[in-house]
mmCIF file of C-alpha atoms in Angstrom:
data_model
loop_
_atom_site.group_PDB
_atom_site.id
_atom_site.type_symbol
_atom_site.label_atom_id
_atom_site.label_comp_id
_atom_site.label_asym_id
_atom_site.label_seq_id
_atom_site.Cartn_x
_atom_site.Cartn_y
_atom_site.Cartn_z
ATOM 1 C CA UNK A 1 -28.977 92.464 -103.853
ATOM 2 C CA UNK A 2 -32.856 93.023 -103.725
ATOM 3 C CA UNK A 3 -34.862 94.977 -106.584
ATOM 4 C CA UNK A 4 -38.345 95.808 -106.773
ATOM 5 C CA UNK A 5 -38.985 93.871 -109.785
ATOM 6 C CA UNK A 6 -42.608 93.834 -109.595
ATOM 7 C CA UNK A 7 -43.565 95.813 -106.370
ATOM 8 C CA UNK A 8 -44.291 99.324 -105.640
ATOM 9 C CA UNK A 9 -43.561 100.973 -101.970
ATOM 10 C CA UNK A 10 -46.023 103.313 -100.898
ATOM 11 C CA UNK A 11 -44.947 105.261 -98.080
ATOM 12 C CA UNK A 12 -47.270 107.147 -95.617
ATOM 13 C CA UNK A 13 -44.888 109.848 -94.414
ATOM 14 C CA UNK A 14 -44.156 108.274 -91.187
ATOM 15 C CA UNK A 15 -40.792 109.311 -90.050
ATOM 16 C CA UNK A 16 -39.123 106.033 -90.376
ATOM 17 C CA UNK A 17 -40.326 105.958 -94.246
ATOM 18 C CA UNK A 18 -38.923 109.471 -94.748
ATOM 19 C CA UNK A 19 -35.619 109.178 -93.004
ATOM 20 C CA UNK A 20 -32.757 109.782 -95.019
ATOM 21 C CA UNK A 21 -31.281 106.165 -94.862
ATOM 22 C CA UNK A 22 -34.677 104.918 -95.897
ATOM 23 C CA UNK A 23 -35.013 107.140 -98.899
ATOM 24 C CA UNK A 24 -31.212 106.444 -100.031
ATOM 25 C CA UNK A 25 -31.847 102.580 -99.576
ATOM 26 C CA UNK A 26 -34.990 102.889 -101.753
ATOM 27 C CA UNK A 27 -33.361 104.747 -104.494
ATOM 28 C CA UNK A 28 -30.348 102.105 -104.284
ATOM 29 C CA UNK A 29 -33.037 99.386 -104.780
ATOM 30 C CA UNK A 30 -34.387 101.203 -107.706
ATOM 31 C CA UNK A 31 -38.016 100.608 -106.687
ATOM 32 C CA UNK A 32 -41.081 102.486 -107.820
ATOM 33 C CA UNK A 33 -42.063 104.809 -104.852
ATOM 34 C CA UNK A 34 -45.635 106.270 -104.517
ATOM 35 C CA UNK A 35 -45.817 109.218 -102.330
ATOM 36 C CA UNK A 36 -48.649 109.666 -100.039
ATOM 37 C CA UNK A 37 -49.971 113.133 -99.359
ATOM 38 C CA UNK A 38 -49.351 114.277 -95.686
ATOM 39 C CA UNK A 39 -52.411 114.319 -93.309
ATOM 40 C CA UNK A 40 -54.628 112.294 -96.033
ATOM 41 C CA UNK A 41 -56.171 109.513 -93.719
ATOM 42 C CA UNK A 42 -58.510 108.922 -96.488
ATOM 43 C CA UNK A 43 -56.148 107.227 -98.548
ATOM 44 C CA UNK A 44 -54.858 104.889 -96.216
ATOM 45 C CA UNK A 45 -55.158 101.272 -97.332
ATOM 46 C CA UNK A 46 -56.621 100.236 -94.027
ATOM 47 C CA UNK A 47 -59.655 102.494 -94.849
ATOM 48 C CA UNK A 48 -60.770 100.245 -97.716
ATOM 49 C CA UNK A 49 -60.992 97.030 -95.641
ATOM 50 C CA UNK A 50 -60.386 97.091 -92.086
ATOM 51 C CA UNK A 51 -62.111 100.502 -91.114
ATOM 52 C CA UNK A 52 -64.770 99.982 -93.670
ATOM 53 C CA UNK A 53 -65.969 96.813 -92.214
ATOM 54 C CA UNK A 54 -65.663 98.125 -88.527
ATOM 55 C CA UNK A 55 -67.695 101.340 -89.481
ATOM 56 C CA UNK A 56 -70.251 99.058 -91.328
ATOM 57 C CA UNK A 57 -70.576 97.047 -88.351
ATOM 58 C CA UNK A 58 -70.869 99.975 -85.922
ATOM 59 C CA UNK A 59 -73.390 101.773 -88.179
ATOM 60 C CA UNK A 60 -75.529 98.556 -88.299
ATOM 61 C CA UNK A 61 -75.995 98.092 -84.499
#
């Protein structure tokens, strides 16, 4: 049996992450779940590395 002993699951409100079976499984695994506000692309983890680097590259042309 797997437990979130030192991790956190941050879901992004994608349909697979909000499905009943997913919510039930995460509850059973007793993990900490951080909700993500809907329609908040500014909070996406990819914005902090991938798209930031891409944006800097495009703006410095």
